[in-house]
Every structure is written in structure tokens, then in C-alpha cells.
Short mmCIF file of C-alpha atoms in Angstrom, two decimals:
data_model
loop_
_atom_site.label_atom_id
_atom_site.label_comp_id
_atom_site.label_asym_id
_atom_site.label_seq_id
_atom_site.Cartn_x
_atom_site.Cartn_y
_atom_site.Cartn_z
CA GLU A 5 18.16 3.16 -4.34
CA ASP A 6 14.51 4.14 -4.62
CA GLN A 7 13.12 5.37 -1.31
CA VAL A 8 10.37 7.42 0.31
CA THR A 9 10.65 9.43 3.53
CA GLN A 10 7.60 10.89 5.24
CA SER A 11 7.54 13.60 7.90
CA PRO A 12 6.53 14.15 10.55
CA GLU A 13 6.04 10.63 11.92
CA ALA A 14 3.12 11.85 14.02
CA LEU A 15 1.07 15.03 13.98
CA ARG A 16 -1.50 16.23 16.49
CA LEU A 17 -3.89 18.96 15.42
CA GLN A 18 -6.87 20.70 16.91
CA GLU A 19 -10.05 20.54 14.89
CA GLY A 20 -9.87 23.32 12.29
CA GLU A 21 -6.07 23.70 12.50
CA SER A 22 -4.71 23.35 8.95
CA SER A 23 -1.33 21.71 8.28
CA SER A 24 0.76 19.81 5.73
CA LEU A 25 2.34 16.37 5.55
CA ASN A 26 5.58 15.90 3.62
CA CYS A 27 6.73 13.05 1.38
CA SER A 28 10.30 13.21 0.01
CA TYR A 29 11.31 10.68 -2.60
CA THR A 30 14.21 9.47 -4.71
CA VAL A 31 13.29 7.23 -7.61
CA SER A 32 14.78 6.20 -10.94
CA GLY A 33 12.13 7.85 -13.05
CA LEU A 34 8.76 8.61 -11.49
CA ARG A 35 5.84 6.74 -12.97
CA GLY A 36 3.40 7.92 -10.33
CA LEU A 37 3.14 9.14 -6.73
CA PHE A 38 0.26 7.88 -4.63
CA TRP A 39 -1.37 8.96 -1.38
CA TYR A 40 -3.35 6.52 0.72
CA ARG A 41 -5.21 6.78 4.03
CA GLN A 42 -5.04 3.83 6.42
CA ASP A 43 -7.21 3.31 9.49
CA PRO A 44 -5.91 0.99 12.25
CA GLY A 45 -6.00 -2.69 11.25
CA LYS A 46 -7.42 -1.95 7.78
CA GLY A 47 -6.09 -1.84 4.24
CA PRO A 48 -4.91 1.45 2.67
CA GLU A 49 -7.66 3.52 1.03
CA PHE A 50 -6.69 5.28 -2.20
CA LEU A 51 -6.74 9.09 -2.16
CA PHE A 52 -4.71 10.55 -5.04
CA THR A 53 -2.35 9.76 -7.91
CA LEU A 54 0.07 12.45 -9.16
CA TYR A 55 2.17 11.98 -12.29
CA SER A 56 4.27 15.09 -12.92
CA ALA A 57 5.78 18.08 -11.13
CA GLY A 58 3.32 20.93 -10.72
CA GLU A 59 0.29 18.68 -10.63
CA GLU A 60 -2.31 19.22 -7.88
CA LYS A 61 -5.40 17.25 -6.87
CA GLU A 62 -8.12 17.98 -4.31
CA LYS A 63 -10.72 15.97 -2.47
CA GLU A 64 -12.84 17.56 0.26
CA ARG A 65 -10.39 18.91 2.88
CA LEU A 66 -7.33 17.32 1.26
CA LYS A 67 -5.05 18.69 -1.45
CA ALA A 68 -1.99 16.91 -2.83
CA THR A 69 0.83 18.65 -4.69
CA LEU A 70 3.96 17.34 -6.41
CA THR A 71 7.44 18.70 -7.14
CA LYS A 72 10.46 16.89 -8.60
CA LYS A 73 11.64 15.83 -5.14
CA GLU A 74 8.64 15.85 -2.83
CA SER A 75 4.91 15.85 -2.41
CA PHE A 76 2.74 17.58 0.15
CA LEU A 77 -0.65 16.58 1.49
CA HIS A 78 -2.37 19.73 2.73
CA ILE A 79 -5.24 19.31 5.19
CA THR A 80 -7.53 22.30 5.51
CA ALA A 81 -9.70 22.71 8.61
CA PRO A 82 -9.39 19.04 9.63
CA LYS A 83 -12.10 17.17 11.52
CA PRO A 84 -11.68 14.30 14.02
CA GLU A 85 -12.74 11.83 11.31
CA ASP A 86 -9.59 12.76 9.36
CA SER A 87 -7.53 10.99 12.04
CA ALA A 88 -5.63 8.14 10.36
CA THR A 89 -2.20 7.21 9.06
CA TYR A 90 -1.43 8.78 5.69
CA LEU A 91 0.87 6.78 3.45
CA CYS A 92 2.86 8.04 0.47
CA ALA A 93 4.15 5.66 -2.22
CA VAL A 94 6.02 5.96 -5.50
CA GLN A 95 6.11 3.76 -8.56
CA ALA A 96 9.34 3.72 -10.59
CA SER A 97 9.59 3.81 -14.37
CA TYR A 98 12.76 1.74 -14.42
CA GLY A 99 14.14 -1.27 -12.63
CA GLY A 100 13.17 -4.87 -12.08
CA SER A 101 9.87 -4.34 -10.30
CA GLN A 102 8.23 -1.53 -12.16
CA GLY A 103 4.79 -2.41 -10.92
CA ASN A 104 5.43 -2.31 -7.22
CA LEU A 105 4.80 0.59 -4.89
CA ILE A 106 7.59 1.83 -2.61
CA PHE A 107 6.00 3.14 0.57
CA GLY A 108 7.11 5.51 3.28
CA LYS A 109 6.43 4.68 6.92
CA GLY A 110 3.49 7.03 7.06
CA THR A 111 2.38 10.03 9.11
CA LYS A 112 -0.04 9.29 11.94
CA LEU A 113 -2.50 12.18 12.15
CA SER A 114 -4.64 12.80 15.24
CA VAL A 115 -7.28 15.54 15.17
CA LYS A 116 -8.75 16.49 18.52
CA PRO A 117 -12.19 18.11 18.82
CA GLU B 29 -18.33 -2.64 -8.68
CA THR B 30 -16.89 -5.25 -6.31
CA GLY B 31 -13.82 -4.22 -4.31
CA VAL B 32 -10.82 -6.31 -3.32
CA THR B 33 -11.60 -8.99 -0.77
CA GLN B 34 -9.24 -11.12 1.31
CA SER B 35 -9.62 -14.20 3.47
CA PRO B 36 -9.25 -15.04 6.24
CA THR B 37 -9.29 -11.80 8.23
CA HIS B 38 -7.18 -13.19 11.06
CA LEU B 39 -4.98 -16.26 11.41
CA ILE B 40 -2.81 -17.74 14.14
CA LYS B 41 -0.08 -20.25 13.25
CA THR B 42 2.94 -21.74 14.96
CA ARG B 43 6.54 -21.52 13.81
CA GLY B 44 7.37 -23.99 11.03
CA GLN B 45 3.81 -24.30 9.74
CA GLN B 46 2.57 -23.31 6.29
CA VAL B 47 -0.18 -20.79 5.50
CA THR B 48 -2.26 -19.84 2.44
CA LEU B 49 -3.90 -16.43 2.13
CA ARG B 50 -6.49 -15.63 -0.53
CA CYS B 51 -7.46 -12.55 -2.51
CA SER B 52 -10.19 -11.71 -4.99
CA SER B 53 -9.38 -8.83 -7.32
CA GLN B 54 -11.58 -5.86 -8.05
CA SER B 55 -13.81 -6.41 -11.06
CA GLY B 56 -11.95 -5.81 -14.34
CA HIS B 57 -8.46 -5.88 -12.80
CA ASN B 58 -5.98 -8.46 -14.12
CA THR B 59 -2.95 -7.60 -11.97
CA VAL B 60 -2.53 -8.44 -8.30
CA SER B 61 0.25 -7.41 -5.93
CA TRP B 62 0.98 -8.68 -2.43
CA TYR B 63 2.51 -6.63 0.38
CA GLN B 64 3.63 -7.33 3.95
CA GLN B 65 3.08 -4.60 6.55
CA ALA B 66 4.76 -4.92 9.93
CA LEU B 67 3.41 -2.89 12.83
CA GLY B 68 4.29 0.80 12.48
CA GLN B 69 5.84 0.34 9.03
CA GLY B 70 4.76 0.99 5.47
CA PRO B 71 3.78 -1.97 3.27
CA GLN B 72 6.69 -3.89 1.69
CA PHE B 73 6.30 -5.36 -1.80
CA ILE B 74 6.38 -9.17 -1.95
CA PHE B 75 5.50 -9.91 -5.59
CA GLN B 76 3.10 -9.11 -8.40
CA TYR B 77 1.16 -11.35 -10.80
CA TYR B 78 -0.10 -10.35 -14.24
CA ARG B 79 -2.16 -12.77 -16.29
CA GLU B 80 -1.12 -15.72 -14.10
CA GLU B 81 2.65 -15.02 -14.40
CA GLU B 82 4.93 -13.53 -11.75
CA ASN B 83 5.74 -9.99 -12.90
CA GLY B 84 8.21 -8.77 -10.32
CA ARG B 85 9.39 -9.75 -6.86
CA GLY B 86 10.63 -7.87 -3.83
CA ASN B 87 13.31 -8.87 -1.35
CA PHE B 88 11.51 -11.90 0.10
CA PRO B 89 12.84 -15.49 0.30
CA PRO B 90 11.52 -18.31 -1.93
CA ARG B 91 9.36 -19.68 0.90
CA PHE B 92 7.00 -16.86 -0.06
CA SER B 93 5.24 -18.02 -3.22
CA GLY B 94 2.08 -17.15 -5.06
CA LEU B 95 -0.46 -18.09 -7.68
CA GLN B 96 -2.91 -16.20 -9.84
CA PHE B 97 -5.91 -18.00 -11.31
CA PRO B 98 -7.74 -17.44 -14.63
CA ASN B 99 -10.42 -15.43 -12.82
CA TYR B 100 -7.59 -13.19 -11.50
CA SER B 101 -8.02 -14.28 -7.89
CA SER B 102 -4.74 -15.00 -6.14
CA GLU B 103 -3.06 -16.90 -3.32
CA LEU B 104 -0.03 -16.12 -1.18
CA ASN B 105 1.67 -19.16 0.33
CA VAL B 106 4.26 -18.98 3.07
CA ASN B 107 6.20 -22.10 4.09
CA ALA B 108 8.24 -22.73 7.23
CA LEU B 109 6.71 -19.79 9.10
CA GLU B 110 9.00 -17.68 11.27
CA LEU B 111 8.08 -15.37 14.14
CA ASP B 112 9.03 -12.33 11.99
CA ASP B 113 6.36 -13.31 9.46
CA SER B 114 3.76 -11.93 11.88
CA ALA B 115 2.27 -8.97 9.99
CA LEU B 116 -0.70 -7.61 8.06
CA TYR B 117 -0.70 -9.11 4.54
CA LEU B 118 -2.26 -6.89 1.93
CA CYS B 119 -3.44 -7.71 -1.55
CA ALA B 120 -3.91 -4.98 -4.16
CA SER B 121 -5.41 -5.20 -7.62
CA SER B 122 -4.88 -2.93 -10.62
CA PHE B 123 -5.19 -2.69 -14.38
CA PRO B 124 -1.96 -2.00 -16.29
CA GLY B 125 -1.55 1.51 -17.54
CA LYS B 126 0.21 4.78 -16.85
CA GLY B 127 0.99 4.85 -13.14
CA GLU B 128 -1.72 2.33 -12.53
CA THR B 129 -3.48 2.83 -9.20
CA GLN B 130 -3.47 -0.18 -6.90
CA TYR B 131 -6.59 -0.75 -4.80
CA PHE B 132 -6.08 -2.59 -1.55
CA GLY B 133 -8.12 -5.17 0.27
CA PRO B 134 -8.73 -5.13 4.03
CA GLY B 135 -5.76 -7.41 4.72
CA THR B 136 -5.14 -10.64 6.62
CA ARG B 137 -3.59 -10.34 10.08
CA LEU B 138 -1.17 -13.24 10.61
CA LEU B 139 0.25 -14.05 14.03
CA VAL B 140 3.03 -16.64 14.26
CA LEU B 141 3.66 -18.07 17.73
#
């Protein structure tokens, strides 16, 4: 069964304290792995798409990496405005619903000034 | 470029009623997916439409149905509402391709009493 597990469930950081969020996945052929940011009561905002092991992408203070079993979202010197829930999702190459995203439960990040 | 829009933003219904939620896709996107997000959970795939045809369905009962129109806008209909249908309903649009990125709207918050 395709599934995504994110850890930790919640993370509290001081402003400037770098850390990483983990996304472990099992999928019948990876078509793509996606990271989204979601603010309370709003829709997910797209951050990154990763396609193959070894791939890395960066955007401001965020860097996403991918291996064959997991992905990491590294946050360097976070600011309070980085506080949000970060969602990881995978898209499978095989199976009945190839187009859908399978999401983890998310990591709720709080950055204190 | 116009993003994904959804209406209404909030809705309150009573058990047994029917509801219709609407979504306008991002310009140039011909695929729309619907997700249900319960509080504290990741989004769950309901179904996807491509060129007005259903193109995959998640583990949701038939009382969840949808439509896609020639202009690629979409509707999600839910009959015989149950208390557990209370959630944030998200629409996402995309254009088919390798690991196509799905862009989400702001969501419709549905409360069933």
C-alpha cells in the first residue's frame, strides 16, 4: 500500500535555529514527490517537486532532498514567518489513481522570535 | 496568470442535505482533482477529472460525485450529508505531464450539523 509518514508531528524552533523535516514513503513507482506549505484554514501552497533520488531543490531558506525511501526539507536560519504546516505528498507511477497525491499528515512548524 | 479559485469559502449544512462546491482551474490547466482534509490530517484524494471525464477515484462513497465543464471549471456534489463530512474541501488543478504539479485553491470549509 502506498503511504507517506512525516516526522516529527510538531517542531518548535527559535528564530535562526536550523533543522530538518522528514518524509518517509512507500510507493509503487515514484512519479514525483511534492512539498507544500499550508497556513491555518488555507489551501496548500506549492514549494517543490522532486523526481529522482539524489535530486535537490532550494528556495530561500528551504532545501528539499530526495533518496529512494525518504525526503528531507531542510530549513536554514528560520524566521517566524516560516511557521506553518509542511505537507509531503507522493504521486505513484502505477495503480488505479495515478494522478492523485498521497499526503502525509504534515509537520507543524513554529518559529519563535 | 489566474490561480485556482473556489466558492463558497464557508458553508453550514444539516445532516441529510445536499451541497455543491465549485472550483475554477488555473489558466491553461485541463485537469482538476478534489481532496477532503479533516482537521489535523493531510488531504485525502476524492477524485480527478480530465477533459470532462472522471480519471481516478479515491475511497469515497458514490454520494460524492463531480462534474468538469468545457471551460475546465468543476463541481463537487455531496448528497445525504453526514457529520463526518465536515472538513476543508480542496480543489487542485494541473496539466498532465511528468509528475505534474497540482496547484491548490483556498478551499471551502464545510460544517455539517
